XYZ file of C-alpha atoms in Angstrom:
424
model
C 0.000 0.000 0.000
C 1.437 3.359 -1.048
C 1.669 6.396 1.195
C -1.127 8.142 -0.710
C -3.480 5.200 -0.385
C -2.633 4.804 3.294
C -3.405 8.493 3.827
C -6.775 8.093 2.136
C -7.648 5.166 4.391
C -6.557 7.046 7.506
C -8.611 10.110 6.604
C -11.550 7.911 5.668
C -11.582 6.324 9.113
C -11.821 9.733 10.710
C -14.169 11.464 8.310
C -16.456 8.770 6.898
C -19.026 8.939 9.685
C -19.350 12.701 9.440
C -19.502 12.462 5.666
C -22.187 9.784 5.517
C -24.183 11.463 8.274
C -24.257 14.819 6.470
C -25.187 13.211 3.195
C -27.845 11.023 4.832
C -29.587 14.111 6.155
C -29.390 15.614 2.692
C -30.692 12.579 0.818
C -32.874 11.061 3.510
C -31.467 7.616 2.727
C -28.461 5.969 4.318
C -27.714 3.811 1.287
C -27.728 6.754 -1.115
C -25.571 8.752 1.276
C -23.052 5.961 1.439
C -22.942 5.770 -2.362
C -22.067 9.472 -2.603
C -19.477 9.097 0.137
C -17.969 6.092 -1.616
C -17.767 8.137 -4.829
C -15.707 10.685 -2.942
C -13.496 7.942 -1.548
C -12.863 6.545 -5.014
C -11.962 10.037 -6.255
C -9.508 10.431 -3.378
C -7.911 7.068 -4.103
C -7.453 8.129 -7.722
C -6.146 11.632 -7.078
C -4.294 11.815 -3.772
C -1.553 9.328 -4.636
C -0.772 11.596 -7.626
C -1.456 15.110 -6.317
C -0.739 14.534 -2.663
C -3.070 14.809 0.326
C -4.912 18.167 0.283
C -4.477 20.557 3.236
C -8.028 19.887 4.420
C -8.691 16.263 3.450
C -11.998 16.054 5.299
C -13.244 19.191 3.557
C -12.044 17.820 0.227
C -14.051 14.634 0.714
C -17.146 16.569 1.765
C -16.929 18.932 -1.197
C -16.430 16.068 -3.619
C -19.339 14.122 -2.148
C -21.483 17.239 -2.186
C -20.737 17.771 -5.865
C -21.683 14.175 -6.544
C -24.947 14.794 -4.706
C -25.606 17.946 -6.717
C -25.002 16.047 -9.926
C -27.281 13.289 -8.722
C -30.025 15.722 -7.824
C -29.650 17.463 -11.153
C -29.938 14.204 -13.049
C -32.956 13.293 -10.955
C -34.545 16.675 -11.698
C -33.989 16.194 -15.414
C -35.570 12.793 -15.165
C -38.520 14.138 -13.250
C -39.086 16.855 -15.814
C -38.894 14.284 -18.559
C -41.712 12.336 -17.011
C -43.582 15.502 -16.032
C -43.401 14.813 -12.358
C -41.297 17.795 -11.453
C -42.289 19.192 -8.124
C -43.620 16.011 -6.579
C -40.386 15.125 -4.831
C -38.886 18.619 -4.831
C -39.999 22.157 -5.725
C -39.560 23.076 -9.388
C -37.640 26.176 -8.399
C -35.189 24.207 -6.311
C -31.652 25.415 -6.657
C -29.927 22.117 -6.048
C -26.559 23.482 -5.006
C -28.011 25.964 -2.500
C -30.205 23.247 -1.053
C -27.248 20.950 -0.661
C -25.130 23.658 0.952
C -27.903 24.590 3.363
C -28.455 20.983 4.316
C -24.797 20.312 4.909
C -24.353 23.400 7.048
C -26.255 21.888 9.976
C -24.225 20.886 13.016
C -22.215 17.795 12.206
C -22.640 16.317 15.654
C -26.397 16.203 15.158
C -25.914 14.411 11.865
C -23.771 11.715 13.442
C -26.290 11.169 16.164
C -29.157 10.936 13.688
C -27.210 8.384 11.712
C -26.421 6.395 14.847
C -30.053 6.327 15.912
C -31.145 5.416 12.385
C -28.648 2.563 12.068
C -29.734 1.250 15.475
C -33.445 1.306 14.760
C -35.124 -1.469 16.758
C -36.872 -2.660 13.595
C -33.508 -4.104 12.532
C -32.153 -7.174 14.225
C -29.004 -6.970 16.286
C -26.636 -8.264 13.573
C -27.959 -5.746 11.060
C -27.664 -2.862 13.516
C -24.062 -3.697 14.381
C -22.999 -4.126 10.757
C -24.685 -0.937 9.580
C -23.318 1.092 12.487
C -19.794 -0.081 11.840
C -20.066 0.539 8.134
C -21.650 3.984 8.265
C -20.109 5.471 11.389
C -16.660 3.957 11.594
C -15.722 3.499 7.951
C -14.776 -0.147 8.374
C -14.777 -2.065 5.130
C -17.003 -5.074 4.623
C -14.083 -7.480 4.950
C -13.034 -5.814 8.221
C -16.550 -6.130 9.620
C -16.630 -9.754 8.528
C -13.322 -10.372 10.289
C -14.422 -8.595 13.442
C -17.501 -10.779 13.813
C -16.126 -13.956 12.308
C -18.544 -14.265 9.451
C -17.776 -14.698 5.754
C -17.441 -11.439 3.866
C -20.579 -12.106 1.760
C -22.581 -12.529 4.973
C -21.328 -9.208 6.321
C -22.150 -7.561 3.004
C -25.637 -9.045 3.038
C -26.254 -7.749 6.547
C -25.288 -4.230 5.508
C -27.286 -4.215 2.292
C -30.328 -5.807 3.926
C -30.194 -3.316 6.761
C -30.238 -0.420 4.324
C -33.014 -2.047 2.304
C -35.037 -2.622 5.470
C -34.720 1.045 6.368
C -35.979 2.002 2.916
C -38.761 -0.582 2.820
C -40.015 0.290 6.270
C -39.938 3.991 5.510
C -37.667 4.699 8.448
C -36.642 8.316 8.223
C -33.158 9.645 8.857
C -33.964 11.599 11.983
C -33.728 11.607 15.722
C -36.682 9.825 17.320
C -39.237 11.934 19.133
C -39.114 12.207 22.912
C -41.547 9.350 23.330
C -39.319 7.017 21.298
C -35.927 8.090 22.578
C -35.792 5.648 25.469
C -36.641 2.634 23.328
C -34.258 3.633 20.529
C -31.538 4.648 22.981
C -31.509 1.189 24.522
C -30.766 -0.234 21.068
C -28.040 2.343 20.442
C -26.345 1.627 23.754
C -26.520 -2.115 23.202
C -24.809 -1.883 19.814
C -22.078 0.371 21.181
C -21.559 -2.045 24.086
C -21.313 -5.047 21.732
C -18.828 -3.302 19.461
C -16.677 -2.245 22.417
C -16.622 -5.706 23.939
C -15.553 -7.286 20.676
C -12.753 -4.739 20.417
C -11.639 -5.131 24.017
C -11.684 -8.931 24.078
C -11.815 -10.433 20.635
C -14.004 -13.512 20.419
C -11.653 -15.341 18.104
C -8.645 -15.000 15.892
C -5.016 -14.164 16.518
C -5.565 -10.763 18.128
C -6.114 -10.439 21.857
C -7.804 -7.080 21.252
C -9.062 -5.064 18.277
C -8.282 -1.506 19.341
C -9.987 0.117 16.369
C -13.356 -1.308 17.431
C -13.094 -0.333 21.091
C -11.858 3.155 20.176
C -14.768 3.737 17.813
C -17.262 2.421 20.350
C -15.860 4.771 22.974
C -16.168 7.688 20.553
C -19.801 6.818 19.839
C -20.559 6.427 23.548
C -19.160 9.891 24.253
C -21.154 11.391 21.405
C -24.353 9.729 22.597
C -23.890 10.796 26.212
C -23.288 14.412 25.246
C -26.281 14.434 22.944
C -28.808 12.948 25.376
C -27.588 14.436 28.662
C -30.727 13.596 30.603
C -30.449 9.845 30.113
C -28.389 8.281 32.932
C -27.557 5.049 31.144
C -25.920 6.919 28.267
C -23.530 8.383 30.849
C -23.308 5.016 32.565
C -22.171 3.325 29.370
C -19.704 6.118 28.647
C -18.309 5.748 32.172
C -18.021 1.982 31.793
C -16.173 2.231 28.485
C -13.857 5.039 29.669
C -12.861 3.097 32.781
C -12.473 -0.197 30.960
C -10.515 1.316 28.106
C -8.163 2.979 30.619
C -6.631 -0.474 31.230
C -6.150 -1.340 27.565
C -2.429 -0.595 27.331
C -1.677 -2.779 30.357
C -3.616 -5.801 29.035
C -0.574 -7.098 27.179
C 3.147 -7.182 27.789
C 5.967 -6.041 25.517
C 5.694 -9.245 23.510
C 1.934 -8.964 23.090
C 1.048 -11.697 25.571
C -2.152 -11.120 27.575
C -1.798 -9.798 31.113
C -4.649 -10.416 33.553
C -6.052 -7.611 35.665
C -4.410 -8.740 38.898
C -0.972 -8.738 37.264
C -1.204 -5.495 35.295
C 1.243 -2.640 35.778
C -1.194 0.023 36.935
C 1.246 2.765 36.018
C 0.284 1.972 32.433
C -3.388 2.698 33.057
C -4.571 5.844 31.313
C -5.356 8.234 34.150
C -7.103 10.715 31.853
C -9.598 8.029 30.865
C -10.025 7.096 34.528
C -10.859 10.714 35.388
C -13.242 10.926 32.457
C -14.895 7.685 33.499
C -15.345 8.733 37.118
C -16.823 12.060 36.008
C -19.236 10.287 33.665
C -20.223 7.962 36.508
C -21.149 10.964 38.661
C -23.241 12.358 35.806
C -25.014 9.012 35.443
C -25.891 8.922 39.120
C -27.040 12.553 39.125
C -29.179 12.062 36.019
C -30.698 8.910 37.451
C -31.967 10.628 40.566
C -30.879 7.806 42.832
C -31.679 4.918 40.508
C -29.034 3.193 38.426
C -29.151 0.894 35.412
C -26.963 -2.039 34.379
C -24.333 0.035 32.565
C -23.980 2.403 35.504
C -23.652 -0.522 37.905
C -20.954 -2.095 35.767
C -19.235 1.286 35.620
C -19.300 1.417 39.410
C -17.604 -1.986 39.476
C -15.008 -0.767 36.984
C -14.457 2.291 39.191
C -13.601 0.040 42.136
C -10.781 -1.448 40.085
C -9.709 1.906 38.674
C -9.336 3.544 42.078
C -7.508 0.686 43.815
C -3.799 1.576 44.079
C -2.829 -2.089 43.825
C -4.622 -5.344 43.071
C -4.407 -6.242 46.765
C -6.238 -3.034 47.652
C -9.264 -3.880 45.500
C -12.519 -3.522 47.432
C -13.940 -6.932 46.552
C -16.640 -6.676 49.204
C -18.064 -3.624 47.472
C -17.713 -5.254 44.057
C -19.516 -8.381 45.263
C -22.323 -6.215 46.621
C -22.643 -4.409 43.293
C -22.824 -7.744 41.483
C -25.571 -8.827 43.883
C -27.627 -5.817 42.803
C -26.813 -6.380 39.142
C -27.713 -10.081 39.310
C -31.029 -9.293 40.979
C -32.141 -6.485 38.696
C -30.631 -7.672 35.406
C -29.897 -11.393 35.761
C -27.863 -13.238 33.149
C -25.562 -16.269 33.182
C -22.510 -14.072 32.577
C -23.392 -11.751 35.438
C -23.885 -14.809 37.683
C -20.445 -16.057 36.664
C -18.768 -12.749 37.429
C -20.661 -12.529 40.706
C -19.256 -15.910 41.742
C -15.732 -14.697 41.044
C -16.317 -11.467 42.980
C -17.618 -13.343 46.013
C -14.692 -15.724 45.739
C -12.323 -12.813 46.166
C -14.458 -11.116 48.811
C -15.296 -14.078 51.052
C -12.977 -16.844 49.929
C -12.963 -19.419 47.133
C -15.530 -21.659 48.845
C -18.109 -18.872 48.644
C -17.327 -18.351 44.980
C -17.502 -22.044 44.158
C -20.864 -22.319 45.931
C -22.282 -19.554 43.760
C -20.679 -21.115 40.698
C -22.726 -24.271 41.302
C -25.868 -22.196 40.756
C -24.755 -20.782 37.411
C -26.682 -21.933 34.342
C -23.938 -24.118 32.874
C -26.029 -25.128 29.879
C -26.330 -21.504 28.798
C -22.544 -21.145 29.091
C -21.653 -24.550 27.675
C -19.388 -23.060 24.987
C -18.211 -20.088 27.067
C -14.520 -20.510 27.983
C -14.744 -18.116 30.910
C -16.885 -20.610 32.842
C -14.161 -23.276 33.276
C -11.572 -20.496 33.591
C -13.380 -18.983 36.572
C -13.748 -22.437 38.085
C -10.024 -22.973 37.587
C -9.233 -19.631 39.204
C -11.370 -20.348 42.267
C -9.976 -23.874 42.607
C -6.424 -22.527 42.369
C -7.250 -20.028 45.122
C -8.508 -22.971 47.197
C -5.261 -24.871 46.634
C -6.925 -27.547 44.513
C -4.351 -27.254 41.765
C -5.034 -30.482 39.881
C -8.716 -29.591 39.500
C -7.726 -26.034 38.614
C -5.474 -27.343 35.843
C -8.421 -29.250 34.396
C -10.504 -26.100 34.411
C -7.876 -24.042 32.604
C -7.295 -26.840 30.100
C -11.024 -26.944 29.348
C -11.043 -23.175 28.886
C -8.093 -23.436 26.488
C -9.964 -26.027 24.467
C -13.093 -23.876 24.240
C -11.692 -20.476 23.360
C -11.336 -19.463 19.712
C -8.893 -16.678 20.487
C -5.236 -17.585 20.029
C -3.633 -15.384 22.721
C -6.342 -16.366 25.194
C -5.726 -20.044 24.439
C -2.033 -19.564 25.135
C -2.835 -17.851 28.413
C -5.160 -20.623 29.596
C -2.666 -23.294 28.542
C 0.083 -21.577 30.508
C -2.139 -21.372 33.571
C -3.018 -25.061 33.231
C 0.689 -25.920 33.071
C 1.432 -23.853 36.165
C -1.461 -25.441 38.068
C -0.192 -28.926 37.156
C 3.267 -27.959 38.347
C 1.821 -26.724 41.636
C -0.146 -29.948 42.028
C 2.887 -32.128 41.388
C 6.111 -30.199 42.121
C 8.174 -33.378 41.587
C 6.558 -34.131 38.252
C 8.241 -33.837 34.862
């Protein structure tokens, strides 16, 4: 890849969301907006390697896309006149360029939010929402989205195209929902952001322990959402959770790229700016909630306990276990139950954790490697190293992530060594 092409891709990652969002407001259709934006991208790929990157690359892309839109509108107007339907879709006196300029002059932040809420419409299923959000707001290519979610590229492409078609067919407008719909739509938006972040922070499969581009984009979208709907506590709660979690990202691997668990991380590598941002967002979530908290805010509170502990030994596991009790009662799930067992294991001893682990829905987590890994951790804490080794070995066999498999295998080896110090 040449320097010019690399520059185009870098600018595209930054500007594509803004570009598509502005054009979507102009055209009223996400698919059409993306076509104009892609035209601008193709023009950049053709010209920048020859002429060099312009001083304002984002402005260049927007101007080029705008001109494509003007041309498209003009062709459409000619067509409408030809079939004597001028004025049905647009006034006959429409000055296309002025209309485009006026439309694109609206605040960009509003455009991005409209696009986010449109892509996350609850009429679309979860896979469609995630694919469309990534495509339109982060600029990821279809093959990158396919890789991120471990599906063949044609499947990822189908999800994107079907999502756009569904928006058109259902007549879903490119706009912010009204006040009565904000809560329902916001829940969908937050869920998609949460899913994207989690996949970036702990990749489900593949050779990468993390996918930083996904978690970074999710964090950006969470910040944008929280700022734009300041009265919704869970928007701040999710932003707080992602800020605090992302603050540990640099310490999650060593110099060779090997995973480093939370209890062994060098906390000097934690990003203190993100910690401060996360704690501030957590306060906003609590204030906006008026004394009530949702699942994202509760998880953020748990993350804050880790973030504010000077060392792993100083972690307030009693408080964390209490927060998991609340979370498991109000928003029960097998994963929350699993994490609750681990928290109680640290707070009250491994026997307490193992007792709670017995109550976890193992069928629901049958293919989830963290289940045997947590069992292995609690058994190791209890000194039952042979059983712990079996747990870590089972986790290694289940995970589809290469670095995670190596980590579990190493822990299984160490547990075996502890169980039989005189062994081979």
